[in-house]
Each structure stands twice: as structure tokens, then as C-alpha cells.
mmCIF file of C-alpha atoms and ligand atoms in Angstrom:
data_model
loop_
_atom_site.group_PDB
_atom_site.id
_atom_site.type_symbol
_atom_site.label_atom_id
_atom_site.label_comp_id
_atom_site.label_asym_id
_atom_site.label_seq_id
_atom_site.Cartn_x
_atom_site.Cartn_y
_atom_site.Cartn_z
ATOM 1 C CA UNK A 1 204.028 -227.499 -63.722
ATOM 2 C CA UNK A 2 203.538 -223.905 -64.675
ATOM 3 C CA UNK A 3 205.248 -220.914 -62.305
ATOM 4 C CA UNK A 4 204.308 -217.698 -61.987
ATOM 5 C CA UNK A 5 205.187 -214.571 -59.979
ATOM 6 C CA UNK A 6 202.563 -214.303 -56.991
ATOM 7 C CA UNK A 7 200.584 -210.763 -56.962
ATOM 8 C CA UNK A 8 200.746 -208.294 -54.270
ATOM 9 C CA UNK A 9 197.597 -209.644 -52.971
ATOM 10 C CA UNK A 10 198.824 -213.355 -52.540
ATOM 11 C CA UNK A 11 202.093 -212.655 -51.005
ATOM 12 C CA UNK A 12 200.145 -210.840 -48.183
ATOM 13 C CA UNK A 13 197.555 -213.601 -48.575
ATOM 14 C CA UNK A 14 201.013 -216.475 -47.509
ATOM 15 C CA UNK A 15 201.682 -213.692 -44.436
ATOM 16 C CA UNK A 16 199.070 -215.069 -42.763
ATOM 17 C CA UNK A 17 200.450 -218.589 -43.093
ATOM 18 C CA UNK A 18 204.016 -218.420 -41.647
ATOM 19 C CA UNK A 19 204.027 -217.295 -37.986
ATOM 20 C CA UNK A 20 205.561 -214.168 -36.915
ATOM 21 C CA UNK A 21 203.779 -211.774 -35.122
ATOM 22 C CA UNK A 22 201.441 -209.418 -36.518
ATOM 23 C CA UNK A 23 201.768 -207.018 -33.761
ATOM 24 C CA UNK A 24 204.616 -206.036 -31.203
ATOM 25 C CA UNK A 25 203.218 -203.847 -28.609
ATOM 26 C CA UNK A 26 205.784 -201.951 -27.175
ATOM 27 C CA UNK A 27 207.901 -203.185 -24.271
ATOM 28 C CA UNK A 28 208.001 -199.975 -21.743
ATOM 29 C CA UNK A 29 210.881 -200.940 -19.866
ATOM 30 C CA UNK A 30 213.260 -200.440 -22.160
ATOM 31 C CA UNK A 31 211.431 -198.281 -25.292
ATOM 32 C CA UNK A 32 212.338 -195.040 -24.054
ATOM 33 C CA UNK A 33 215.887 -195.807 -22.434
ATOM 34 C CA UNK A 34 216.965 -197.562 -26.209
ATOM 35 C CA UNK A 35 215.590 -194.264 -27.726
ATOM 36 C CA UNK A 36 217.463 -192.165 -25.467
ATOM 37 C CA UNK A 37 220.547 -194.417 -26.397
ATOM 38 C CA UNK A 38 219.901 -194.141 -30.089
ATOM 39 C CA UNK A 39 219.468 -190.348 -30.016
ATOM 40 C CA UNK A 40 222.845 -189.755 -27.947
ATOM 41 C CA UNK A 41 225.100 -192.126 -30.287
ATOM 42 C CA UNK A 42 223.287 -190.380 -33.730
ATOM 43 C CA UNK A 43 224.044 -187.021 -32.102
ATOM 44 C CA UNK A 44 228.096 -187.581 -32.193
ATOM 45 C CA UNK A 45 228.560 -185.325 -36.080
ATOM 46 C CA UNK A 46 224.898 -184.787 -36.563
ATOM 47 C CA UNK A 47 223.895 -181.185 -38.005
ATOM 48 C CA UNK A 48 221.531 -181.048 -35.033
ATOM 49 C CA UNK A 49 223.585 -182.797 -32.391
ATOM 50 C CA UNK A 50 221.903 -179.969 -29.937
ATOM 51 C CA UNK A 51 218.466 -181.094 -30.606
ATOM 52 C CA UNK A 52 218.684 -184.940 -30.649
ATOM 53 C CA UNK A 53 220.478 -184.464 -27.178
ATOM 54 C CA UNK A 54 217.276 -182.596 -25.788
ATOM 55 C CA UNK A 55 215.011 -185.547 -27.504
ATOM 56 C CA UNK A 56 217.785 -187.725 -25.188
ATOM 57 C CA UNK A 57 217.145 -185.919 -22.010
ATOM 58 C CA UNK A 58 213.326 -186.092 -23.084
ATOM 59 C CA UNK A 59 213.778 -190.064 -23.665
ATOM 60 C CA UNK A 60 215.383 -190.557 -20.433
ATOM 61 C CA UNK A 61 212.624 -188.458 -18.317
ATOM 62 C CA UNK A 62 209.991 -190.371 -20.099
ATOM 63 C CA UNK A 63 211.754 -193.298 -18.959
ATOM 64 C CA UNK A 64 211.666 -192.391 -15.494
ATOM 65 C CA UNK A 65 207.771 -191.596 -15.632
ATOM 66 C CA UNK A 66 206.668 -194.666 -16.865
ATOM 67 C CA UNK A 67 208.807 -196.503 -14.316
ATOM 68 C CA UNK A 68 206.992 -194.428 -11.271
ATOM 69 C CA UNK A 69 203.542 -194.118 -12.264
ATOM 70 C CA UNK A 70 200.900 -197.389 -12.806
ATOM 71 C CA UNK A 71 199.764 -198.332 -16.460
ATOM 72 C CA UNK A 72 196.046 -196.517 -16.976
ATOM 73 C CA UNK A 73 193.355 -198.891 -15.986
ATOM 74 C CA UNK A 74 191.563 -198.781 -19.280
ATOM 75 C CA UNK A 75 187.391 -199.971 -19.676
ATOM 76 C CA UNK A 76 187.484 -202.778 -21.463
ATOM 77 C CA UNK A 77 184.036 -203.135 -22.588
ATOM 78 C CA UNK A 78 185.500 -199.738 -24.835
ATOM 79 C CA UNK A 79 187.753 -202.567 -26.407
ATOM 80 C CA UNK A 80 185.428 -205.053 -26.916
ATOM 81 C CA UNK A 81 183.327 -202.721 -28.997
ATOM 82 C CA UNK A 82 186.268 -201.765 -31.131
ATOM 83 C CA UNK A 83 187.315 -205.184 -31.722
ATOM 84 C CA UNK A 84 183.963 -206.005 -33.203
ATOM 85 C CA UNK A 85 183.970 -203.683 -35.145
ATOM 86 C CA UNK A 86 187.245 -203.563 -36.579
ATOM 87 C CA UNK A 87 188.507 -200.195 -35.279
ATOM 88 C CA UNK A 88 191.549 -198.884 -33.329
ATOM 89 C CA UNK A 89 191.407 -199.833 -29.525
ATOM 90 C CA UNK A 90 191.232 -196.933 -27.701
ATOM 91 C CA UNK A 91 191.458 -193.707 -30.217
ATOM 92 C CA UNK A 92 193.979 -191.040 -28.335
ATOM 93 C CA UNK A 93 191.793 -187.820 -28.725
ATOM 94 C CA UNK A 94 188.463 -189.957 -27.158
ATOM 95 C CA UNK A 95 190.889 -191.472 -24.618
ATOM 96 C CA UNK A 96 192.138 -188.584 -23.587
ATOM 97 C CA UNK A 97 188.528 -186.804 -22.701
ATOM 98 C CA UNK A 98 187.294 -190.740 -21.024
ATOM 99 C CA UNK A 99 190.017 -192.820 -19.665
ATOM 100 C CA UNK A 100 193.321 -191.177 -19.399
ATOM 101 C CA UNK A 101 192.522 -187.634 -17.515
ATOM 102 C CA UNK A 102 195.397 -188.341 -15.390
ATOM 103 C CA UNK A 103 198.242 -187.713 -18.603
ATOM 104 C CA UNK A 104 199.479 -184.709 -16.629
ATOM 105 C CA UNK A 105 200.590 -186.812 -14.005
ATOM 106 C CA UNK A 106 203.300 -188.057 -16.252
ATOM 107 C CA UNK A 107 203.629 -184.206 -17.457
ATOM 108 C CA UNK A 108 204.340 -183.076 -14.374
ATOM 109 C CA UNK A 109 207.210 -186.317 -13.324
ATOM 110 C CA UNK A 110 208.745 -185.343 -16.542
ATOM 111 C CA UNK A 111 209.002 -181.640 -16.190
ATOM 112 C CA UNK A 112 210.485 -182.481 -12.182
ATOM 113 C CA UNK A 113 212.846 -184.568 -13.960
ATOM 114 C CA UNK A 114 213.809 -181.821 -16.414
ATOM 115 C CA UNK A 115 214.141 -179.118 -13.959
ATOM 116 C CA UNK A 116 215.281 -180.549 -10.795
ATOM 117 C CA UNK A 117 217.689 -183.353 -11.245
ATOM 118 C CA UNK A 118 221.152 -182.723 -11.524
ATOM 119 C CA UNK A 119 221.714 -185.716 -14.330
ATOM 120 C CA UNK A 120 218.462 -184.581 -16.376
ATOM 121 C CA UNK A 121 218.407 -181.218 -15.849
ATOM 122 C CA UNK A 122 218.114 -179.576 -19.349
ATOM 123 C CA UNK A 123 220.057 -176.315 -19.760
ATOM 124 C CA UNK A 124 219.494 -173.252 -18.647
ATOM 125 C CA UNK A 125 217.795 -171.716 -21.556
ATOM 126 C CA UNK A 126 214.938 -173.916 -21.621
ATOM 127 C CA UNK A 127 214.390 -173.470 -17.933
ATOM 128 C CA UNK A 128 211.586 -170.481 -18.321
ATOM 129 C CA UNK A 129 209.624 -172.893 -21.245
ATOM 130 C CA UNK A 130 209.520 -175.660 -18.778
ATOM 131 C CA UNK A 131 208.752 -173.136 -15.668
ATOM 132 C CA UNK A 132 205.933 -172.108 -18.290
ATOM 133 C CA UNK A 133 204.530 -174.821 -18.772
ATOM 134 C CA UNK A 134 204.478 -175.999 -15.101
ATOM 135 C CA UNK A 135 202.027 -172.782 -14.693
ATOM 136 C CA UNK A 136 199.732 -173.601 -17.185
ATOM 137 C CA UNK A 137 196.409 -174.461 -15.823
ATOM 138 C CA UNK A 138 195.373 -178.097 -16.042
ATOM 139 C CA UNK A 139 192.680 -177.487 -18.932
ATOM 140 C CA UNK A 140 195.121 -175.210 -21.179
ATOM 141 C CA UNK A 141 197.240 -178.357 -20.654
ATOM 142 C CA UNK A 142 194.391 -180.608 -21.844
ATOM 143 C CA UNK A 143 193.598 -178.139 -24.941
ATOM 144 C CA UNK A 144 197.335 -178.477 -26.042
ATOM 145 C CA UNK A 145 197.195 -182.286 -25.396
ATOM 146 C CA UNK A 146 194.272 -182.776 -27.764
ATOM 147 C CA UNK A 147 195.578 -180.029 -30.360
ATOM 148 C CA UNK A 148 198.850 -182.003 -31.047
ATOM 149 C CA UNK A 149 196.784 -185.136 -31.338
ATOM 150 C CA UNK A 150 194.593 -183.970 -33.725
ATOM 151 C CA UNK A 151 197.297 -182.210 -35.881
ATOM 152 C CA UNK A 152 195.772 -178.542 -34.962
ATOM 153 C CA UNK A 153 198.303 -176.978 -32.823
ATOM 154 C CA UNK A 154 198.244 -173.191 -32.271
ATOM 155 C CA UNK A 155 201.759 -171.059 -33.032
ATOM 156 C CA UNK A 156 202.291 -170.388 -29.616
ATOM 157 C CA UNK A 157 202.090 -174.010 -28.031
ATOM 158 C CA UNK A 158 205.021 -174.938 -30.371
ATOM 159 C CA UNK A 159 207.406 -174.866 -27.850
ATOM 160 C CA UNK A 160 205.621 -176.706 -24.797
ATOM 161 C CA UNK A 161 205.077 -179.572 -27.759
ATOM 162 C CA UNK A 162 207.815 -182.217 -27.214
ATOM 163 C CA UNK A 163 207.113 -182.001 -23.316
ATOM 164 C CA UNK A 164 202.951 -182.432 -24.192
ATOM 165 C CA UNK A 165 203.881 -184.952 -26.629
ATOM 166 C CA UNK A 166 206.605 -186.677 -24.217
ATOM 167 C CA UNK A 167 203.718 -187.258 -21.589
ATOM 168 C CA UNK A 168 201.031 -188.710 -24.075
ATOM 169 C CA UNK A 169 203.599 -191.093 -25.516
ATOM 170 C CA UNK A 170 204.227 -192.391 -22.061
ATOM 171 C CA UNK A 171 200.821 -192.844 -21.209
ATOM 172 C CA UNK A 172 199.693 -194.234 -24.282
ATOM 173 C CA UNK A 173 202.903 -196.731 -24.228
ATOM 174 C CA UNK A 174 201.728 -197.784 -20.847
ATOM 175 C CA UNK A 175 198.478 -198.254 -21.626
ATOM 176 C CA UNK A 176 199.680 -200.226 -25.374
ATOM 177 C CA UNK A 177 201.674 -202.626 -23.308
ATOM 178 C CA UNK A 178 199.324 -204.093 -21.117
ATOM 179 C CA UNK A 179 197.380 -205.537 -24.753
ATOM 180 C CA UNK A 180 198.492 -208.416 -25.928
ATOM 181 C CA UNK A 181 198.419 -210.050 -29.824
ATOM 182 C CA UNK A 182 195.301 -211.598 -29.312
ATOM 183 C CA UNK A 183 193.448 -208.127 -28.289
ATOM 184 C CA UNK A 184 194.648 -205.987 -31.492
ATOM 185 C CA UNK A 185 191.971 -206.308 -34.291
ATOM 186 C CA UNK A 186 192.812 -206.354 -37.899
ATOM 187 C CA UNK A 187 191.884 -202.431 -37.673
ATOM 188 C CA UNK A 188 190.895 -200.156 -41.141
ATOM 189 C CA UNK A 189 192.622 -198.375 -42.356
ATOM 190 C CA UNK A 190 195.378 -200.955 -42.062
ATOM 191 C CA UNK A 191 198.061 -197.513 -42.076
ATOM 192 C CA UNK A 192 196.981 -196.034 -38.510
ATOM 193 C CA UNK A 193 198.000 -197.809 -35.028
ATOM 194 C CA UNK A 194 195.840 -200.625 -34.179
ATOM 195 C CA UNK A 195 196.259 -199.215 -30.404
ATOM 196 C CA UNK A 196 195.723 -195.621 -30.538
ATOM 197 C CA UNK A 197 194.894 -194.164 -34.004
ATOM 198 C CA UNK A 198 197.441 -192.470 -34.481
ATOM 199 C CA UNK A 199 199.649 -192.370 -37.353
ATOM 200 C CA UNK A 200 203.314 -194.536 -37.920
ATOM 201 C CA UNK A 201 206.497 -191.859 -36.989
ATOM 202 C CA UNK A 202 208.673 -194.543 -39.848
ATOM 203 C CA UNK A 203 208.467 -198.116 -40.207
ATOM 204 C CA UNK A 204 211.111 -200.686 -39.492
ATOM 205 C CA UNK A 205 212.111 -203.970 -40.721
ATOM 206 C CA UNK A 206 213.124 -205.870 -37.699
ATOM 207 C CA UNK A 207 215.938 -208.400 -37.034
ATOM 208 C CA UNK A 208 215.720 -211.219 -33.942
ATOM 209 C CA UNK A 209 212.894 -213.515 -33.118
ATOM 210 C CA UNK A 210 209.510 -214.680 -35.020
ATOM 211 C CA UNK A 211 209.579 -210.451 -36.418
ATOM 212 C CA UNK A 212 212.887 -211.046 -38.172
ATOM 213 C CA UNK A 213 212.558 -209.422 -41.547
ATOM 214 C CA UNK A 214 209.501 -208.263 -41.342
ATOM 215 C CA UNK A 215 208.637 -204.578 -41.758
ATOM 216 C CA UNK A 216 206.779 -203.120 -39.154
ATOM 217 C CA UNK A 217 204.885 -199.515 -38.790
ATOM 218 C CA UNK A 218 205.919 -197.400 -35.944
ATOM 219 C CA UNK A 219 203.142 -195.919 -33.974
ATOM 220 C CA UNK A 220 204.477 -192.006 -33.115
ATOM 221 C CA UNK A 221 201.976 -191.927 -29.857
ATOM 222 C CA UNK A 222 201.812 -195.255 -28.172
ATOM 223 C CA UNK A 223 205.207 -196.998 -30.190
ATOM 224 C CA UNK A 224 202.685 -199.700 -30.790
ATOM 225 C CA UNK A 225 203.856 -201.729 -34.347
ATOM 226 C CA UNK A 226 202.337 -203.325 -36.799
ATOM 227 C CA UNK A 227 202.902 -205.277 -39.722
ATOM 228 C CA UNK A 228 202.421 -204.244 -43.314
ATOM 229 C CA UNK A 229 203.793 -205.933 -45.932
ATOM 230 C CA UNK A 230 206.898 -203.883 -47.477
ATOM 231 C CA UNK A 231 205.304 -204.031 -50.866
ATOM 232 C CA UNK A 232 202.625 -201.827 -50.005
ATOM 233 C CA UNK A 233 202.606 -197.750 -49.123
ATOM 234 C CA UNK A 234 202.426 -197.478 -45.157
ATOM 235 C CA UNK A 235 200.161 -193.874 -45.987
ATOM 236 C CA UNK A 236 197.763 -195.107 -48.688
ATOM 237 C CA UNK A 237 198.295 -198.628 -48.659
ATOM 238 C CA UNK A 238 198.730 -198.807 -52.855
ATOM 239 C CA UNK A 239 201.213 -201.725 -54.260
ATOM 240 C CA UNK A 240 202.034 -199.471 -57.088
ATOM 241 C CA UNK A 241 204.884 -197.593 -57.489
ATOM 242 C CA UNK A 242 206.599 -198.038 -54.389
ATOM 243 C CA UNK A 243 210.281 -196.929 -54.475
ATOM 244 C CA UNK A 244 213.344 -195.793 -51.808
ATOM 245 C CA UNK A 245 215.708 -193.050 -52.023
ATOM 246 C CA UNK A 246 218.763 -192.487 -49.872
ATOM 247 C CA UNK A 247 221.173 -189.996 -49.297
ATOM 248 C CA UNK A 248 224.365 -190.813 -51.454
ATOM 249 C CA UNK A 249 227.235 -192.428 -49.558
ATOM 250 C CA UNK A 250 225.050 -193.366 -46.993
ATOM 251 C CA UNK A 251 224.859 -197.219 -45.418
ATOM 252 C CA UNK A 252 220.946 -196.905 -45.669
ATOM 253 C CA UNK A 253 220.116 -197.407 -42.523
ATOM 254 C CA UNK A 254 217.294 -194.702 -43.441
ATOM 255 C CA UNK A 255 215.791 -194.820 -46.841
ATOM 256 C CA UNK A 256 213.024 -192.914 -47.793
ATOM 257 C CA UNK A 257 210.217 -194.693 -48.950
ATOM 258 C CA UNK A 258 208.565 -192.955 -51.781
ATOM 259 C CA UNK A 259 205.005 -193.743 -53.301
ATOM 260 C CA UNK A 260 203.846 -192.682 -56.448
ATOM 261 C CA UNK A 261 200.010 -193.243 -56.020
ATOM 262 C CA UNK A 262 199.461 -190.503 -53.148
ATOM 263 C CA UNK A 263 202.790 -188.276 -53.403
ATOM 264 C CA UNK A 264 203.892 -189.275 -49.927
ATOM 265 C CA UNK A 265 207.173 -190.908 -48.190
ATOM 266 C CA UNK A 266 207.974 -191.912 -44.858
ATOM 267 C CA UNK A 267 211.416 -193.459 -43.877
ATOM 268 C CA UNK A 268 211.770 -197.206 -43.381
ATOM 269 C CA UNK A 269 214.739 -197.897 -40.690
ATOM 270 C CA UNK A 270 216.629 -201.014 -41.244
ATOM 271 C CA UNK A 271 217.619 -203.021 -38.179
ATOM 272 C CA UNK A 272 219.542 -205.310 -40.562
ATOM 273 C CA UNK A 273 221.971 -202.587 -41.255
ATOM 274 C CA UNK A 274 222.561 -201.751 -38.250
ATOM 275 C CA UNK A 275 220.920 -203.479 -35.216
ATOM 276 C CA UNK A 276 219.973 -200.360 -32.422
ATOM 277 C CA UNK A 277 218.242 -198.369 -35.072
ATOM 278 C CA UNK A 278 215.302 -196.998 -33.166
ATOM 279 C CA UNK A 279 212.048 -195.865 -35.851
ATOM 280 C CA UNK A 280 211.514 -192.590 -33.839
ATOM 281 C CA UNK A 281 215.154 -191.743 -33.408
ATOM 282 C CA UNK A 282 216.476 -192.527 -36.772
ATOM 283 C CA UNK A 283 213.768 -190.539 -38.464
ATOM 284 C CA UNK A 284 214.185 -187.389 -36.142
ATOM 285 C CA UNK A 285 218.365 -187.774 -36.889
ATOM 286 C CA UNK A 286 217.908 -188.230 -40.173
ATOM 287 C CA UNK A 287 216.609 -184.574 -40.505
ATOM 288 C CA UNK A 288 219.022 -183.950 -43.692
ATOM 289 C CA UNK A 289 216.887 -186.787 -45.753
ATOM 290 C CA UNK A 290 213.404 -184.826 -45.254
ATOM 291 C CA UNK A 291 215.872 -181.713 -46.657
ATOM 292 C CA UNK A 292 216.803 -183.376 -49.375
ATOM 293 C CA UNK A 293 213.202 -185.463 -49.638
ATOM 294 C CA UNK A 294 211.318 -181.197 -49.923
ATOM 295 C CA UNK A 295 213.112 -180.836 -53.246
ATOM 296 C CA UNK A 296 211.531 -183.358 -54.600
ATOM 297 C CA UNK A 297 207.605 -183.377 -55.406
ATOM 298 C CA UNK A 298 207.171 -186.030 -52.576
ATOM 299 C CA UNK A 299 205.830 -184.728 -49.100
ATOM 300 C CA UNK A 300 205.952 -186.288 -45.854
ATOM 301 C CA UNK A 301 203.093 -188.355 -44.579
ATOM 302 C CA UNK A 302 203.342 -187.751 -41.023
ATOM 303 C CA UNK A 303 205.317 -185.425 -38.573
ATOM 304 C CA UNK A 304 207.744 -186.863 -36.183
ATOM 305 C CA UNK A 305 205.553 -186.153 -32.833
ATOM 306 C CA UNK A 306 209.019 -184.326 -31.049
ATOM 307 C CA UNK A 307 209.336 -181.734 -33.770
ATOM 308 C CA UNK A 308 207.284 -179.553 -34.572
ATOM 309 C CA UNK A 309 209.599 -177.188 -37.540
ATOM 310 C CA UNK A 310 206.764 -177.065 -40.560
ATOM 311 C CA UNK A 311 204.022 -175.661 -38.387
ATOM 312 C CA UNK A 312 206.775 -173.296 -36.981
ATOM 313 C CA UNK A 313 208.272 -172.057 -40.060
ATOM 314 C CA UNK A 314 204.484 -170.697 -40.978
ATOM 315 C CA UNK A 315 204.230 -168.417 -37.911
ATOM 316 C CA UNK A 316 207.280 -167.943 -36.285
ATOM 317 C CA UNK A 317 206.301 -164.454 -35.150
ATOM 318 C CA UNK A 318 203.419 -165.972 -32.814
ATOM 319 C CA UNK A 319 205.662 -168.584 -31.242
ATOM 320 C CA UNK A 320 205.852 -168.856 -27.155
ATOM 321 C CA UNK A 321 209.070 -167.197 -25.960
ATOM 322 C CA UNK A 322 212.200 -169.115 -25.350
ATOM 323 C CA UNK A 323 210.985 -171.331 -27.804
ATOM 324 C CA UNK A 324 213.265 -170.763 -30.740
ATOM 325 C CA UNK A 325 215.796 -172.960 -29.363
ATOM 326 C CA UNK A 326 213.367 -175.773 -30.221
ATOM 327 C CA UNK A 327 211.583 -174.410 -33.342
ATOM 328 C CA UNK A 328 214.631 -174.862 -35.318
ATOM 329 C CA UNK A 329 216.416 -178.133 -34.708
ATOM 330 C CA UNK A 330 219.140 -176.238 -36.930
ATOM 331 C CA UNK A 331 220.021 -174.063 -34.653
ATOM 332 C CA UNK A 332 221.725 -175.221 -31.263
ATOM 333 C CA UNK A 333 219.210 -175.962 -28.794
ATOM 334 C CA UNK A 334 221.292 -174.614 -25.856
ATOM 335 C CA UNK A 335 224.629 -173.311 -25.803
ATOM 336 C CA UNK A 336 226.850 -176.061 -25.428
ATOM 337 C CA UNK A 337 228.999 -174.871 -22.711
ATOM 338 C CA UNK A 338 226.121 -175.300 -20.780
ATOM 339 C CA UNK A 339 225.185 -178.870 -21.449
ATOM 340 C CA UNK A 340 227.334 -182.074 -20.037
HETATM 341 ZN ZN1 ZN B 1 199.451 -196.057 -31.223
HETATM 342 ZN ZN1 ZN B 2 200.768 -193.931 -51.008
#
């Protein structure tokens, strides 16, 4: 009997014969409280301790939102279509002009949250962004929502992003979790979220249940995942020329995953080396590996959606005031006599 080494092709080929599941959409009662979690216990000796605890506070007002407010009632027959057709669910940009006109509901219960209570409050010097951004007529609010999702944002929305963003991840997360398996299609391209369109924050090969060692694509709007197999780039989806770099000394509970065929990486998080990793709060603490990752000719394939620095750097000049503190995630987001 002759043996042979199976091709990329038929190893994803046997996938589809061993049950685990293809998709995990994302469980909202505890997404954004795990996050908030992860991003406190990576702050303790993290170059940009400040800024992961704001992504914390952000986490936990999320969570709070999504607790208070009813999942979007969605038009199904908009599904249907897509599912014949092999195409993401409910793509965020259309969504957002349709079916989910009510995001600034969650806006505004996260901006309460951030301003008002004593446990959430974020300091002081973010006060007048958030005050800001409270003013903002409904339709500017609506023109920064559907910049960020389309990738376009203008210099001096920087600042107001992570709260924009914040809202349309809770929304979208909602809106993710009331689809099961069964609805997702096999969507094209295979790299985008099944869900919502948008692209993967990291990928993560999970440990515990039918998923166990499987790697899985983080959706950065709706935390939808889906499965790819590990062989194959998460951006362009080649087999060739995959490879992994890591910051020396580390445990590698980040790598970067490198691909030679389109010049991109993204990290992959590994919940085997250490079991809370979180896909969106290990990339964003994880800052010094996309420092290390611009000397090299790779670029990354897709921003985390609560930072914002590249598009920053550009026009700094332009950028809304009092937003500095959250341009640079090197520099301390507050003073830290201020925070608790
Ligand atoms: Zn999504
Ligand atoms: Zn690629």
C-alpha cells in the first residue's frame, strides 16, 4: 500500500468529514466582559498599559449595552438571498443604511456609561471627546459609522473612532448571535466574516469542545468566527509560503503569521498556550509585534477596529482635539493619577 503526503486541497477536503464546527457565532454574554478581562491582565507591564485600560473600560461599557438593549430584528428574506447566493449575511455598510438605524442607541448607553458612572467613568481628559461626540448630530454620527466601516475615515473623526466602533461591534455582535451554524453560508471570499463582511481583527486556534484545535478567523465588527484551515493565508487564502514569526523570548501566545504570496500578516492567538487569550485583545496588546512586524517588508492585512495609529500618523495636524491621548497608544492615555 503506497503513502503519500495529502495536498493542501485534501486536508481541507477531510475538514469537512470530522465534526467540529465550522462557525462559532459569538456568545454576547460574555464576549465583551472576557475582552475587558483580557485587556486589564495584558495591561499589568505592557508599553501601553494606558491604552489597553481605556479598550477595558470600552469592553466593559459595551458589555453593559448589549445587556440593556434587544438584539436588532433583522429581515430575513435579506438572508435568504445571501445564502443562495453564497455571500455574507447581512454586509455592515448596507445594514447600517436598512436594518440597523438604531446603532446610536448603543452609542449613546455607552457614552452614559463612560461619562456618568462612577466604576466606568473614563478619566478626566477624555471627558470633552466623549461630551463631543454626545453633540454630534445623529447623521454626522451615521457618516462616521459608515466611514470606519468602509476603511475611509476622515483625520478629524480619529478620536470619536473606538466609541463609533465600540457601538457597531455591539450591534453587529447582537445581531451575529441570534444566527445559528445552519444559517452561515460557505461565503466567497472564504477570508471576510460570513456574518457581516467585514474583515478578521487575528485568528485563533481554539482549545475546549468540538473547536479544539482548530484555527478560527476573528471577525473585528460582529466577533463572528470562522474556520480556515491553518495551512492557508487568512488575507489571500494562498497555501504557499505560509510562515510565523515571534518576538524572541516570548511564549508565543501571538505569532505573526506571515504570507509570502500577497506580502501580508495577521497574528494568530493561541488558546493552547495560554487559555483566556482573547483574538481582539491579544492583537491590540501585542502592539510591539506590528513594531517589530513594519521593519520587515510584510504589512498588516487589517487594522485592529479600536486603534486607529496608521491613519493618524498621516495627518496628525487635522486630528479632533483631545484626541492625542488616543492617537498614540504610546503615549499614556490619561494621566494615571487620575485613573483607579
Ligand atoms: Zn462579522
Ligand atoms: Zn496571502
Amino acid at each position: 500500500m503506497s503513502r503519500r503526503i495529502l495536498q493542501p486541497g485534501e486536508i481541507e477536503a477531510l475538514d469537512h468529514h470530522t465534526s467540529f464546527p465550522r462557525v462559532l457565532p459569538p456568545q454576547v454574554g460574555s464576549l465583551f466582559t472576557e475582552r475587558a478581562a483580557r485587556l486589564r491582565q495584558l495591561a499589568a507591564d505592557n508599553p501601553i498599559a494606558d491604552y489597553l485600560e481605556f479598550a477595558a473600560h470600552i469592553a466593559n461599557a459595551q458589555h453593559l449595552a448589549a445587556q440593556a438593549l434587544a438584539a436588532p430584528a433583522v429581515d430575513r428574506s435579506t438572508m435568504e438571498r445571501a445564502q443562495t447566493h453564497g455571500m455574507p449575511l447581512f454586509p455592515a455598510a448596507e445594514l447600517l443604511d436598512t436594518q440597523l438605524q438604531d446603532w446610536q442607541q448603543a452609542l449613546e448607553h455607552i457614552l452614559d456609561t463612560l461619562s456618568t458612572q462612577t466604576e466606568s467613568r473614563l478619566p478626566e481628559a477624555l471627558q470633552p471627546l466623549i461630551a463631543e461626540l454626545r453633540q454630534l448630530p445623529g447623521q454626522e454620527r451615521d457618516t462616521i459609522a459608515r466611514q470606519l466601516l468602509g476603511k475611509d475615515l476622515a483625520a478629524r473623526y480619529i478620536g470619536m473612532a473606538p466609541f463609533v466602533m465600540a457601538a457597531l461591534q455591539v450591534r453587529f455582535a447582537q445581531l451575529a448571535a441570534t444566527l445559528t451554524e445552519a444559517d452561515m453560508p460557505q461565503a466567497e471570499p472564504a477570508t471576510v466574516c460570513p456574518v457581516c463582511a467585514s474583515e478578521p481583527v487575528a485568528s485563533v486556534i481554539r482549545i475546549g469542545g468540538k473547536a479544539s484545535g482548530h484555527r478560527y478567523l476573528h471577525c473585528g465588527c460582529c466577533a463572528t468566527e470562522w474556520h480556515m484551515v491553518r495551512v492557508k493565508c487568512s488575507h489571500c487564502a494562498s497555501t504557499k509560503g505560509i510562515n510565523y514569526q515571534a518576538i524572541e523570548g516570548d511564549q508565543g501566545v501571538v505569532q505573526a503569521e506571515t504570507c509570502a504570496a500577497c506580502g501580508s500578516y495577521r497574528k494568530i492567538v493561541n488558546q493552547e498556550k495560554d487559555p483566556l487569550a482573547e483574538p481582539l485583545a491579544d492583537d491590540l496588546a501585542s502592539l510591539m509585534l506590528d513594531l517589530l512586524m513594519s521593519e520587515t517588508r510584510f504589512q498588516r492585512a487589517s487594522a485592529n477596529p479600536l486603534l486607529y495609529v496608521a491613519v493618524a500618523e498621516e495627518q496628525p495636524e487635522q486630528a479632533a482635539e483631545g484626541a492625542d491621548a488616543l492617537i498614540d497608544p504610546l503615549a499614556p492615555a490619561a494621566p494615571s493619577s487620575s485613573s483607579h
